[in-house]
Amino acid sequence: MKTLGDTIKAIRKQKKLTQKEVYMGIVSRNFASRFENGHNSVESEKLFAILKRLEVSPNEFQFIHYNNSEYRFNNILNQIDNDANMKKTATLMQKHIALKKDPSLESQILAAIAYIKVYIIGNNPLRMDVDPAYPLKRHLTETKYWSVFELRAFVDGIFVFRKDPIELRECMTKVHDLYKKYKEFTEYSYIIEQSVASIVLNYVQIELTNFNYDSNSFRRITDNSYYSAITDFTAKLTMDFARLVIFLYLGSDQKNDEANCYEFIHMLKVLQHNDYIVFNEIYHYHLPLSQRYRKSQCS
């Protein structure tokens, strides 16, 4: 069974830190070696000090230590994601109601996520009622150091920030910071890359429908220098589509930009890609809006 020391050691090596850099002033070097090899346990106060030195929150550490299938948050979140993918709205609503009855913050957050999933199936999330999702909004705002759980929850939870531009951009900074920290953890790379790409696409949609057409802001978010290490095929497609949606509004050649976006959607259809239906709906939602925007700029 994996010990706490095993996990600390893995994180330390991933961050290319020495034992001295991590443990100095907290425990002795001999104790640190025995701890990392599973022979010593550590007091919670000292464990928190070690995590602070590693710049890893307790929530992040719990996710890494127990891994995705065993950690309760992520286990339930996986169930919610699977139900949403299969469009089981009745099952999702049952989960929402059941979790809502549990007063713990964890259950309230998961209940909010289930509600969001129910709403976005067949509805435009840009018109979603924020109140039932408030526990998630509060959690994402108040949590300084995000784990992969917060990242995954923000994929759809981003829409509860659509009227709060300052908090939205603060969350986007957390997305970028978490990506930098976790991108070398190959065990979670596909989850992180796909989540980040989906968040970028949703962020672009929110900003465009909020009439924020700051091309420099979009460039900072979608530019390759931000997420150049992304290798997952689906994540790359999502990032490419986010740029095409921006070009619908801000490109230099309207007809060409619309044609490129249409050809991209058609390619997904030919490939029978899972994201075709969703991307097609996004394209048809933004096409008339972008046309009206371009027309207003010419008048």
PDB file of C-alpha atoms in Angstrom:
ATOM      1  CA  MET A   1       0.000   0.000   0.000  1.00  0.00           C
ATOM      2  CA  LYS A   2       1.318   3.451  -0.939  1.00  0.00           C
ATOM      3  CA  THR A   3       2.445   5.514   2.082  1.00  0.00           C
ATOM      4  CA  LEU A   4       2.295   9.276   2.545  1.00  0.00           C
ATOM      5  CA  GLY A   5       6.074   9.307   2.240  1.00  0.00           C
ATOM      6  CA  ASP A   6       5.900   7.582  -1.154  1.00  0.00           C
ATOM      7  CA  THR A   7       3.613  10.316  -2.455  1.00  0.00           C
ATOM      8  CA  ILE A   8       5.702  13.147  -0.985  1.00  0.00           C
ATOM      9  CA  LYS A   9       8.817  11.625  -2.545  1.00  0.00           C
ATOM     10  CA  ALA A  10       7.120  11.380  -5.970  1.00  0.00           C
ATOM     11  CA  ILE A  11       6.003  15.022  -5.823  1.00  0.00           C
ATOM     12  CA  ARG A  12       9.425  16.179  -4.646  1.00  0.00           C
ATOM     13  CA  LYS A  13      11.180  14.411  -7.509  1.00  0.00           C
ATOM     14  CA  GLN A  14       8.603  15.654 -10.004  1.00  0.00           C
ATOM     15  CA  LYS A  15       9.394  19.207  -8.886  1.00  0.00           C
ATOM     16  CA  LYS A  16      13.157  18.445  -8.970  1.00  0.00           C
ATOM     17  CA  LEU A  17      13.647  19.434  -5.319  1.00  0.00           C
ATOM     18  CA  THR A  18      16.208  17.981  -2.922  1.00  0.00           C
ATOM     19  CA  GLN A  19      15.318  16.583   0.482  1.00  0.00           C
ATOM     20  CA  LYS A  20      17.149  19.520   2.039  1.00  0.00           C
ATOM     21  CA  GLU A  21      14.979  22.027   0.131  1.00  0.00           C
ATOM     22  CA  VAL A  22      11.787  20.304   1.252  1.00  0.00           C
ATOM     23  CA  TYR A  23      12.489  19.172   4.805  1.00  0.00           C
ATOM     24  CA  MET A  24      15.066  21.601   6.245  1.00  0.00           C
ATOM     25  CA  GLY A  25      13.746  23.137   9.467  1.00  0.00           C
ATOM     26  CA  ILE A  26      10.788  20.730   9.588  1.00  0.00           C
ATOM     27  CA  VAL A  27      12.317  17.278  10.206  1.00  0.00           C
ATOM     28  CA  SER A  28      15.841  15.880  10.241  1.00  0.00           C
ATOM     29  CA  ARG A  29      17.413  14.546   7.058  1.00  0.00           C
ATOM     30  CA  ASN A  30      17.555  11.036   8.531  1.00  0.00           C
ATOM     31  CA  PHE A  31      13.877  11.237   9.475  1.00  0.00           C
ATOM     32  CA  ALA A  32      13.019  12.501   5.959  1.00  0.00           C
ATOM     33  CA  SER A  33      14.755   9.546   4.335  1.00  0.00           C
ATOM     34  CA  ARG A  34      12.972   7.074   6.572  1.00  0.00           C
ATOM     35  CA  PHE A  35       9.654   8.888   6.004  1.00  0.00           C
ATOM     36  CA  GLU A  36       9.986   8.757   2.209  1.00  0.00           C
ATOM     37  CA  ASN A  37      10.823   5.040   2.427  1.00  0.00           C
ATOM     38  CA  GLY A  38       7.700   4.306   4.472  1.00  0.00           C
ATOM     39  CA  HIS A  39       9.413   3.690   7.816  1.00  0.00           C
ATOM     40  CA  ASN A  40       8.365   6.855   9.675  1.00  0.00           C
ATOM     41  CA  SER A  41       5.025   8.602  10.039  1.00  0.00           C
ATOM     42  CA  VAL A  42       4.749  12.362  10.380  1.00  0.00           C
ATOM     43  CA  GLU A  43       2.571  14.625  12.512  1.00  0.00           C
ATOM     44  CA  SER A  44      -0.175  16.470  10.634  1.00  0.00           C
ATOM     45  CA  GLU A  45       1.346  19.862  11.512  1.00  0.00           C
ATOM     46  CA  LYS A  46       4.654  18.858   9.953  1.00  0.00           C
ATOM     47  CA  LEU A  47       2.915  17.288   6.951  1.00  0.00           C
ATOM     48  CA  PHE A  48       1.142  20.578   6.231  1.00  0.00           C
ATOM     49  CA  ALA A  49       4.484  22.402   6.529  1.00  0.00           C
ATOM     50  CA  ILE A  50       6.013  19.961   4.008  1.00  0.00           C
ATOM     51  CA  LEU A  51       3.084  20.454   1.618  1.00  0.00           C
ATOM     52  CA  LYS A  52       3.480  24.233   1.909  1.00  0.00           C
ATOM     53  CA  ARG A  53       7.176  23.862   1.047  1.00  0.00           C
ATOM     54  CA  LEU A  54       6.154  21.789  -1.996  1.00  0.00           C
ATOM     55  CA  GLU A  55       3.472  24.368  -2.907  1.00  0.00           C
ATOM     56  CA  VAL A  56       0.831  21.632  -2.912  1.00  0.00           C
ATOM     57  CA  SER A  57      -2.501  22.125  -1.136  1.00  0.00           C
ATOM     58  CA  PRO A  58      -3.919  19.380   1.126  1.00  0.00           C
ATOM     59  CA  ASN A  59      -6.681  18.908  -1.452  1.00  0.00           C
ATOM     60  CA  GLU A  60      -4.150  18.443  -4.243  1.00  0.00           C
ATOM     61  CA  PHE A  61      -2.124  16.044  -2.108  1.00  0.00           C
ATOM     62  CA  GLN A  62      -5.212  13.983  -1.312  1.00  0.00           C
ATOM     63  CA  PHE A  63      -6.011  13.698  -5.005  1.00  0.00           C
ATOM     64  CA  ILE A  64      -2.481  12.548  -5.879  1.00  0.00           C
ATOM     65  CA  HIS A  65      -2.169  10.170  -2.918  1.00  0.00           C
ATOM     66  CA  TYR A  66      -5.476   8.360  -3.225  1.00  0.00           C
ATOM     67  CA  ASN A  67      -5.580   8.670  -7.029  1.00  0.00           C
ATOM     68  CA  ASN A  68      -8.538   9.386  -9.250  1.00  0.00           C
ATOM     69  CA  SER A  69     -10.585   6.216  -8.760  1.00  0.00           C
ATOM     70  CA  GLU A  70     -10.368   6.097  -4.954  1.00  0.00           C
ATOM     71  CA  TYR A  71     -10.772   9.724  -3.986  1.00  0.00           C
ATOM     72  CA  ARG A  72     -14.431  10.344  -3.108  1.00  0.00           C
ATOM     73  CA  PHE A  73     -14.733  13.689  -4.885  1.00  0.00           C
ATOM     74  CA  ASN A  74     -13.401  12.297  -8.119  1.00  0.00           C
ATOM     75  CA  ASN A  75     -15.225   9.004  -7.832  1.00  0.00           C
ATOM     76  CA  ILE A  76     -18.593  10.771  -7.612  1.00  0.00           C
ATOM     77  CA  LEU A  77     -17.521  13.287 -10.225  1.00  0.00           C
ATOM     78  CA  ASN A  78     -16.731  10.405 -12.587  1.00  0.00           C
ATOM     79  CA  GLN A  79     -20.235   9.061 -12.028  1.00  0.00           C
ATOM     80  CA  ILE A  80     -21.729  12.488 -12.745  1.00  0.00           C
ATOM     81  CA  ASP A  81     -19.612  12.850 -15.895  1.00  0.00           C
ATOM     82  CA  ASN A  82     -20.646   9.411 -17.133  1.00  0.00           C
ATOM     83  CA  ASP A  83     -24.333  10.144 -16.491  1.00  0.00           C
ATOM     84  CA  ALA A  84     -23.988  13.458 -18.343  1.00  0.00           C
ATOM     85  CA  ASN A  85     -22.253  11.822 -21.322  1.00  0.00           C
ATOM     86  CA  MET A  86     -25.135   9.334 -21.542  1.00  0.00           C
ATOM     87  CA  LYS A  87     -27.662  12.179 -21.037  1.00  0.00           C
ATOM     88  CA  LYS A  88     -29.177  10.506 -17.976  1.00  0.00           C
ATOM     89  CA  THR A  89     -30.872  13.648 -16.690  1.00  0.00           C
ATOM     90  CA  ALA A  90     -33.172  11.764 -14.296  1.00  0.00           C
ATOM     91  CA  THR A  91     -30.207  10.008 -12.685  1.00  0.00           C
ATOM     92  CA  LEU A  92     -28.310  13.289 -12.430  1.00  0.00           C
ATOM     93  CA  MET A  93     -31.285  14.971 -10.780  1.00  0.00           C
ATOM     94  CA  GLN A  94     -31.524  12.126  -8.287  1.00  0.00           C
ATOM     95  CA  LYS A  95     -27.844  12.608  -7.442  1.00  0.00           C
ATOM     96  CA  HIS A  96     -28.383  16.364  -7.125  1.00  0.00           C
ATOM     97  CA  ILE A  97     -31.292  15.903  -4.698  1.00  0.00           C
ATOM     98  CA  ALA A  98     -29.509  13.221  -2.656  1.00  0.00           C
ATOM     99  CA  LEU A  99     -26.265  15.191  -2.372  1.00  0.00           C
ATOM    100  CA  LYS A 100     -28.148  18.384  -1.552  1.00  0.00           C
ATOM    101  CA  LYS A 101     -29.545  16.715   1.590  1.00  0.00           C
ATOM    102  CA  ASP A 102     -26.037  16.215   2.954  1.00  0.00           C
ATOM    103  CA  PRO A 103     -25.003  19.484   4.666  1.00  0.00           C
ATOM    104  CA  SER A 104     -21.265  18.897   4.144  1.00  0.00           C
ATOM    105  CA  LEU A 105     -19.524  21.342   1.833  1.00  0.00           C
ATOM    106  CA  GLU A 106     -18.201  18.486  -0.324  1.00  0.00           C
ATOM    107  CA  SER A 107     -21.704  17.146  -1.005  1.00  0.00           C
ATOM    108  CA  GLN A 108     -23.088  20.639  -1.666  1.00  0.00           C
ATOM    109  CA  ILE A 109     -20.364  21.209  -4.253  1.00  0.00           C
ATOM    110  CA  LEU A 110     -21.058  17.891  -5.966  1.00  0.00           C
ATOM    111  CA  ALA A 111     -24.808  18.628  -5.894  1.00  0.00           C
ATOM    112  CA  ALA A 112     -24.086  21.903  -7.698  1.00  0.00           C
ATOM    113  CA  ILE A 113     -22.048  20.074 -10.343  1.00  0.00           C
ATOM    114  CA  ALA A 114     -24.873  17.563 -10.891  1.00  0.00           C
ATOM    115  CA  TYR A 115     -27.304  20.476 -11.302  1.00  0.00           C
ATOM    116  CA  ILE A 116     -25.056  22.133 -13.882  1.00  0.00           C
ATOM    117  CA  LYS A 117     -24.812  18.884 -15.855  1.00  0.00           C
ATOM    118  CA  VAL A 118     -28.621  18.510 -15.810  1.00  0.00           C
ATOM    119  CA  TYR A 119     -29.040  22.039 -17.101  1.00  0.00           C
ATOM    120  CA  ILE A 120     -26.514  21.990 -19.910  1.00  0.00           C
ATOM    121  CA  ILE A 121     -28.020  18.859 -21.486  1.00  0.00           C
ATOM    122  CA  GLY A 122     -30.213  20.430 -24.142  1.00  0.00           C
ATOM    123  CA  ASN A 123     -29.913  23.959 -22.758  1.00  0.00           C
ATOM    124  CA  ASN A 124     -27.665  26.937 -23.340  1.00  0.00           C
ATOM    125  CA  PRO A 125     -25.387  27.179 -20.264  1.00  0.00           C
ATOM    126  CA  LEU A 126     -24.984  30.902 -20.886  1.00  0.00           C
ATOM    127  CA  ARG A 127     -28.570  31.284 -19.621  1.00  0.00           C
ATOM    128  CA  MET A 128     -28.205  29.012 -16.598  1.00  0.00           C
ATOM    129  CA  ASP A 129     -29.554  30.039 -13.174  1.00  0.00           C
ATOM    130  CA  VAL A 130     -26.526  30.577 -10.945  1.00  0.00           C
ATOM    131  CA  ASP A 131     -28.216  30.135  -7.534  1.00  0.00           C
ATOM    132  CA  PRO A 132     -28.302  26.281  -7.393  1.00  0.00           C
ATOM    133  CA  ALA A 133     -24.634  26.233  -8.408  1.00  0.00           C
ATOM    134  CA  TYR A 134     -23.548  28.805  -5.804  1.00  0.00           C
ATOM    135  CA  PRO A 135     -21.714  26.306  -3.513  1.00  0.00           C
ATOM    136  CA  LEU A 136     -19.414  25.388  -6.397  1.00  0.00           C
ATOM    137  CA  LYS A 137     -18.891  29.029  -7.321  1.00  0.00           C
ATOM    138  CA  ARG A 138     -17.948  29.857  -3.749  1.00  0.00           C
ATOM    139  CA  HIS A 139     -15.609  26.870  -3.496  1.00  0.00           C
ATOM    140  CA  LEU A 140     -13.775  27.711  -6.721  1.00  0.00           C
ATOM    141  CA  THR A 141     -13.440  31.353  -5.699  1.00  0.00           C
ATOM    142  CA  GLU A 142     -12.231  30.723  -2.153  1.00  0.00           C
ATOM    143  CA  THR A 143      -9.894  27.797  -2.889  1.00  0.00           C
ATOM    144  CA  LYS A 144      -6.465  29.353  -3.414  1.00  0.00           C
ATOM    145  CA  TYR A 145      -4.684  26.272  -4.732  1.00  0.00           C
ATOM    146  CA  TRP A 146      -6.762  24.160  -7.084  1.00  0.00           C
ATOM    147  CA  SER A 147      -6.452  20.399  -7.489  1.00  0.00           C
ATOM    148  CA  VAL A 148      -7.476  18.448 -10.568  1.00  0.00           C
ATOM    149  CA  PHE A 149     -10.936  18.154  -9.008  1.00  0.00           C
ATOM    150  CA  GLU A 150     -11.443  21.942  -9.161  1.00  0.00           C
ATOM    151  CA  LEU A 151     -10.125  21.975 -12.712  1.00  0.00           C
ATOM    152  CA  ARG A 152     -12.610  19.333 -13.846  1.00  0.00           C
ATOM    153  CA  ALA A 153     -15.468  21.004 -11.971  1.00  0.00           C
ATOM    154  CA  PHE A 154     -14.641  24.334 -13.644  1.00  0.00           C
ATOM    155  CA  VAL A 155     -15.113  22.898 -17.158  1.00  0.00           C
ATOM    156  CA  ASP A 156     -18.874  23.441 -16.885  1.00  0.00           C
ATOM    157  CA  GLY A 157     -18.813  25.434 -13.659  1.00  0.00           C
ATOM    158  CA  ILE A 158     -17.154  28.275 -15.547  1.00  0.00           C
ATOM    159  CA  PHE A 159     -20.598  29.357 -16.731  1.00  0.00           C
ATOM    160  CA  VAL A 160     -21.631  30.434 -13.219  1.00  0.00           C
ATOM    161  CA  PHE A 161     -18.947  33.155 -13.525  1.00  0.00           C
ATOM    162  CA  ARG A 162     -20.302  34.590 -16.766  1.00  0.00           C
ATOM    163  CA  LYS A 163     -21.440  37.821 -15.084  1.00  0.00           C
ATOM    164  CA  ASP A 164     -18.389  38.151 -12.839  1.00  0.00           C
ATOM    165  CA  PRO A 165     -15.471  39.091 -15.108  1.00  0.00           C
ATOM    166  CA  ILE A 166     -12.973  39.718 -12.309  1.00  0.00           C
ATOM    167  CA  GLU A 167     -13.618  36.371 -10.593  1.00  0.00           C
ATOM    168  CA  LEU A 168     -13.669  34.655 -13.988  1.00  0.00           C
ATOM    169  CA  ARG A 169     -10.185  35.891 -14.852  1.00  0.00           C
ATOM    170  CA  GLU A 170      -8.898  35.020 -11.385  1.00  0.00           C
ATOM    171  CA  CYS A 171     -10.128  31.467 -11.976  1.00  0.00           C
ATOM    172  CA  MET A 172      -8.458  31.401 -15.386  1.00  0.00           C
ATOM    173  CA  THR A 173      -5.187  32.311 -13.661  1.00  0.00           C
ATOM    174  CA  LYS A 174      -5.687  29.330 -11.338  1.00  0.00           C
ATOM    175  CA  VAL A 175      -6.270  27.133 -14.399  1.00  0.00           C
ATOM    176  CA  HIS A 176      -2.986  28.261 -15.905  1.00  0.00           C
ATOM    177  CA  ASP A 177      -1.086  27.839 -12.626  1.00  0.00           C
ATOM    178  CA  LEU A 178      -2.448  24.332 -12.100  1.00  0.00           C
ATOM    179  CA  TYR A 179      -1.618  23.355 -15.674  1.00  0.00           C
ATOM    180  CA  LYS A 180       1.988  24.433 -15.154  1.00  0.00           C
ATOM    181  CA  LYS A 181       2.227  22.406 -11.941  1.00  0.00           C
ATOM    182  CA  TYR A 182       0.644  19.228 -13.243  1.00  0.00           C
ATOM    183  CA  LYS A 183       1.573  19.065 -16.923  1.00  0.00           C
ATOM    184  CA  GLU A 184       4.491  16.720 -16.191  1.00  0.00           C
ATOM    185  CA  PHE A 185       2.366  14.318 -14.162  1.00  0.00           C
ATOM    186  CA  THR A 186       1.782  11.913 -17.044  1.00  0.00           C
ATOM    187  CA  GLU A 187      -0.734   9.944 -14.985  1.00  0.00           C
ATOM    188  CA  TYR A 188      -3.151  12.876 -15.172  1.00  0.00           C
ATOM    189  CA  SER A 189      -2.030  14.576 -18.382  1.00  0.00           C
ATOM    190  CA  TYR A 190      -5.019  13.634 -20.556  1.00  0.00           C
ATOM    191  CA  ILE A 191      -7.503  14.742 -17.854  1.00  0.00           C
ATOM    192  CA  ILE A 192      -5.686  18.034 -17.403  1.00  0.00           C
ATOM    193  CA  GLU A 193      -5.224  18.758 -21.111  1.00  0.00           C
ATOM    194  CA  GLN A 194      -8.810  17.967 -22.067  1.00  0.00           C
ATOM    195  CA  SER A 195     -10.161  19.957 -19.109  1.00  0.00           C
ATOM    196  CA  VAL A 196      -7.968  22.980 -19.862  1.00  0.00           C
ATOM    197  CA  ALA A 197      -8.922  22.966 -23.543  1.00  0.00           C
ATOM    198  CA  SER A 198     -12.639  22.762 -22.729  1.00  0.00           C
ATOM    199  CA  ILE A 199     -12.273  25.589 -20.218  1.00  0.00           C
ATOM    200  CA  VAL A 200     -10.532  27.767 -22.813  1.00  0.00           C
ATOM    201  CA  LEU A 201     -13.342  27.154 -25.311  1.00  0.00           C
ATOM    202  CA  ASN A 202     -15.999  27.974 -22.715  1.00  0.00           C
ATOM    203  CA  TYR A 203     -14.087  31.064 -21.601  1.00  0.00           C
ATOM    204  CA  VAL A 204     -13.968  32.308 -25.174  1.00  0.00           C
ATOM    205  CA  GLN A 205     -17.720  31.808 -25.526  1.00  0.00           C
ATOM    206  CA  ILE A 206     -18.466  33.696 -22.310  1.00  0.00           C
ATOM    207  CA  GLU A 207     -16.272  36.644 -23.234  1.00  0.00           C
ATOM    208  CA  LEU A 208     -17.724  36.876 -26.736  1.00  0.00           C
ATOM    209  CA  THR A 209     -21.332  36.748 -25.537  1.00  0.00           C
ATOM    210  CA  ASN A 210     -20.445  39.372 -22.910  1.00  0.00           C
ATOM    211  CA  PHE A 211     -19.370  41.616 -25.819  1.00  0.00           C
ATOM    212  CA  ASN A 212     -15.757  41.537 -24.743  1.00  0.00           C
ATOM    213  CA  TYR A 213     -13.852  41.528 -28.026  1.00  0.00           C
ATOM    214  CA  ASP A 214     -10.344  42.097 -26.664  1.00  0.00           C
ATOM    215  CA  SER A 215      -8.181  40.222 -29.171  1.00  0.00           C
ATOM    216  CA  ASN A 216      -5.076  40.626 -26.982  1.00  0.00           C
ATOM    217  CA  SER A 217      -6.863  38.940 -24.068  1.00  0.00           C
ATOM    218  CA  PHE A 218      -7.917  36.039 -26.282  1.00  0.00           C
ATOM    219  CA  ARG A 219      -4.423  35.717 -27.681  1.00  0.00           C
ATOM    220  CA  ARG A 220      -2.961  35.385 -24.182  1.00  0.00           C
ATOM    221  CA  ILE A 221      -5.396  32.572 -23.383  1.00  0.00           C
ATOM    222  CA  THR A 222      -5.299  30.633 -26.663  1.00  0.00           C
ATOM    223  CA  ASP A 223      -1.738  31.316 -27.789  1.00  0.00           C
ATOM    224  CA  ASN A 224       0.511  28.277 -28.128  1.00  0.00           C
ATOM    225  CA  SER A 225       2.984  29.762 -25.653  1.00  0.00           C
ATOM    226  CA  TYR A 226       0.429  29.162 -22.898  1.00  0.00           C
ATOM    227  CA  TYR A 227      -0.338  25.530 -23.603  1.00  0.00           C
ATOM    228  CA  SER A 228       2.322  24.507 -26.118  1.00  0.00           C
ATOM    229  CA  ALA A 229       2.942  21.183 -24.365  1.00  0.00           C
ATOM    230  CA  ILE A 230      -0.595  19.889 -24.986  1.00  0.00           C
ATOM    231  CA  THR A 231      -0.365  16.609 -26.897  1.00  0.00           C
ATOM    232  CA  ASP A 232      -3.811  15.037 -26.422  1.00  0.00           C
ATOM    233  CA  PHE A 233      -5.594  14.888 -29.809  1.00  0.00           C
ATOM    234  CA  THR A 234      -9.029  15.867 -28.490  1.00  0.00           C
ATOM    235  CA  ALA A 235      -7.575  18.719 -26.438  1.00  0.00           C
ATOM    236  CA  LYS A 236      -5.733  20.054 -29.496  1.00  0.00           C
ATOM    237  CA  LEU A 237      -8.940  19.942 -31.543  1.00  0.00           C
ATOM    238  CA  THR A 238     -10.770  21.872 -28.838  1.00  0.00           C
ATOM    239  CA  MET A 239      -8.064  24.553 -28.697  1.00  0.00           C
ATOM    240  CA  ASP A 240      -8.142  24.841 -32.497  1.00  0.00           C
ATOM    241  CA  PHE A 241     -11.909  25.224 -32.441  1.00  0.00           C
ATOM    242  CA  ALA A 242     -11.679  27.939 -29.758  1.00  0.00           C
ATOM    243  CA  ARG A 243      -9.417  29.931 -32.090  1.00  0.00           C
ATOM    244  CA  LEU A 244     -11.814  29.430 -35.003  1.00  0.00           C
ATOM    245  CA  VAL A 245     -14.708  30.767 -32.920  1.00  0.00           C
ATOM    246  CA  ILE A 246     -12.628  33.861 -32.133  1.00  0.00           C
ATOM    247  CA  PHE A 247     -11.895  34.325 -35.835  1.00  0.00           C
ATOM    248  CA  LEU A 248     -15.651  34.228 -36.559  1.00  0.00           C
ATOM    249  CA  TYR A 249     -15.831  37.550 -34.728  1.00  0.00           C
ATOM    250  CA  LEU A 250     -12.377  39.048 -35.100  1.00  0.00           C
ATOM    251  CA  GLY A 251     -10.764  37.507 -38.192  1.00  0.00           C
ATOM    252  CA  SER A 252      -9.623  39.632 -41.117  1.00  0.00           C
ATOM    253  CA  ASP A 253     -11.664  37.799 -43.779  1.00  0.00           C
ATOM    254  CA  GLN A 254     -15.254  37.041 -42.757  1.00  0.00           C
ATOM    255  CA  LYS A 255     -16.115  34.612 -45.573  1.00  0.00           C
ATOM    256  CA  ASN A 256     -12.868  32.728 -45.208  1.00  0.00           C
ATOM    257  CA  ASP A 257     -13.180  32.582 -41.402  1.00  0.00           C
ATOM    258  CA  GLU A 258     -16.727  31.221 -41.626  1.00  0.00           C
ATOM    259  CA  ALA A 259     -15.649  28.683 -44.253  1.00  0.00           C
ATOM    260  CA  ASN A 260     -12.753  27.482 -42.094  1.00  0.00           C
ATOM    261  CA  CYS A 261     -15.029  26.987 -39.121  1.00  0.00           C
ATOM    262  CA  TYR A 262     -17.598  25.126 -41.228  1.00  0.00           C
ATOM    263  CA  GLU A 263     -14.915  22.868 -42.731  1.00  0.00           C
ATOM    264  CA  PHE A 264     -13.620  22.069 -39.251  1.00  0.00           C
ATOM    265  CA  ILE A 265     -17.109  21.032 -38.116  1.00  0.00           C
ATOM    266  CA  HIS A 266     -17.590  18.980 -41.277  1.00  0.00           C
ATOM    267  CA  MET A 267     -14.274  17.216 -40.665  1.00  0.00           C
ATOM    268  CA  LEU A 268     -15.445  16.199 -37.175  1.00  0.00           C
ATOM    269  CA  LYS A 269     -18.648  14.842 -38.681  1.00  0.00           C
ATOM    270  CA  VAL A 270     -16.724  12.763 -41.208  1.00  0.00           C
ATOM    271  CA  LEU A 271     -14.450  11.477 -38.444  1.00  0.00           C
ATOM    272  CA  GLN A 272     -17.533  10.716 -36.326  1.00  0.00           C
ATOM    273  CA  HIS A 273     -15.786  12.513 -33.497  1.00  0.00           C
ATOM    274  CA  ASN A 274     -17.563  12.609 -30.130  1.00  0.00           C
ATOM    275  CA  ASP A 275     -17.428  16.414 -29.995  1.00  0.00           C
ATOM    276  CA  TYR A 276     -19.122  16.949 -33.368  1.00  0.00           C
ATOM    277  CA  ILE A 277     -22.634  17.536 -31.999  1.00  0.00           C
ATOM    278  CA  VAL A 278     -21.491  19.947 -29.283  1.00  0.00           C
ATOM    279  CA  PHE A 279     -19.128  21.881 -31.565  1.00  0.00           C
ATOM    280  CA  ASN A 280     -21.786  22.059 -34.271  1.00  0.00           C
ATOM    281  CA  GLU A 281     -24.243  23.586 -31.790  1.00  0.00           C
ATOM    282  CA  ILE A 282     -21.621  26.107 -30.668  1.00  0.00           C
ATOM    283  CA  TYR A 283     -20.860  27.021 -34.283  1.00  0.00           C
ATOM    284  CA  HIS A 284     -24.524  27.617 -35.152  1.00  0.00           C
ATOM    285  CA  TYR A 285     -25.031  29.620 -31.953  1.00  0.00           C
ATOM    286  CA  HIS A 286     -22.111  31.979 -32.620  1.00  0.00           C
ATOM    287  CA  LEU A 287     -22.401  32.318 -36.408  1.00  0.00           C
ATOM    288  CA  PRO A 288     -25.348  34.805 -36.416  1.00  0.00           C
ATOM    289  CA  LEU A 289     -23.935  36.653 -33.404  1.00  0.00           C
ATOM    290  CA  SER A 290     -20.580  37.084 -35.115  1.00  0.00           C
ATOM    291  CA  GLN A 291     -22.267  38.230 -38.315  1.00  0.00           C
ATOM    292  CA  ARG A 292     -24.239  40.866 -36.415  1.00  0.00           C
ATOM    293  CA  TYR A 293     -21.072  42.015 -34.671  1.00  0.00           C
ATOM    294  CA  ARG A 294     -19.147  42.362 -37.919  1.00  0.00           C
ATOM    295  CA  LYS A 295     -22.066  44.225 -39.484  1.00  0.00           C
ATOM    296  CA  SER A 296     -22.170  46.670 -36.559  1.00  0.00           C
ATOM    297  CA  GLN A 297     -18.452  47.341 -37.015  1.00  0.00           C
ATOM    298  CA  CYS A 298     -18.975  48.247 -40.652  1.00  0.00           C
ATOM    299  CA  SER A 299     -21.894  50.611 -40.061  1.00  0.00           C
TER     300      SER A 299
END
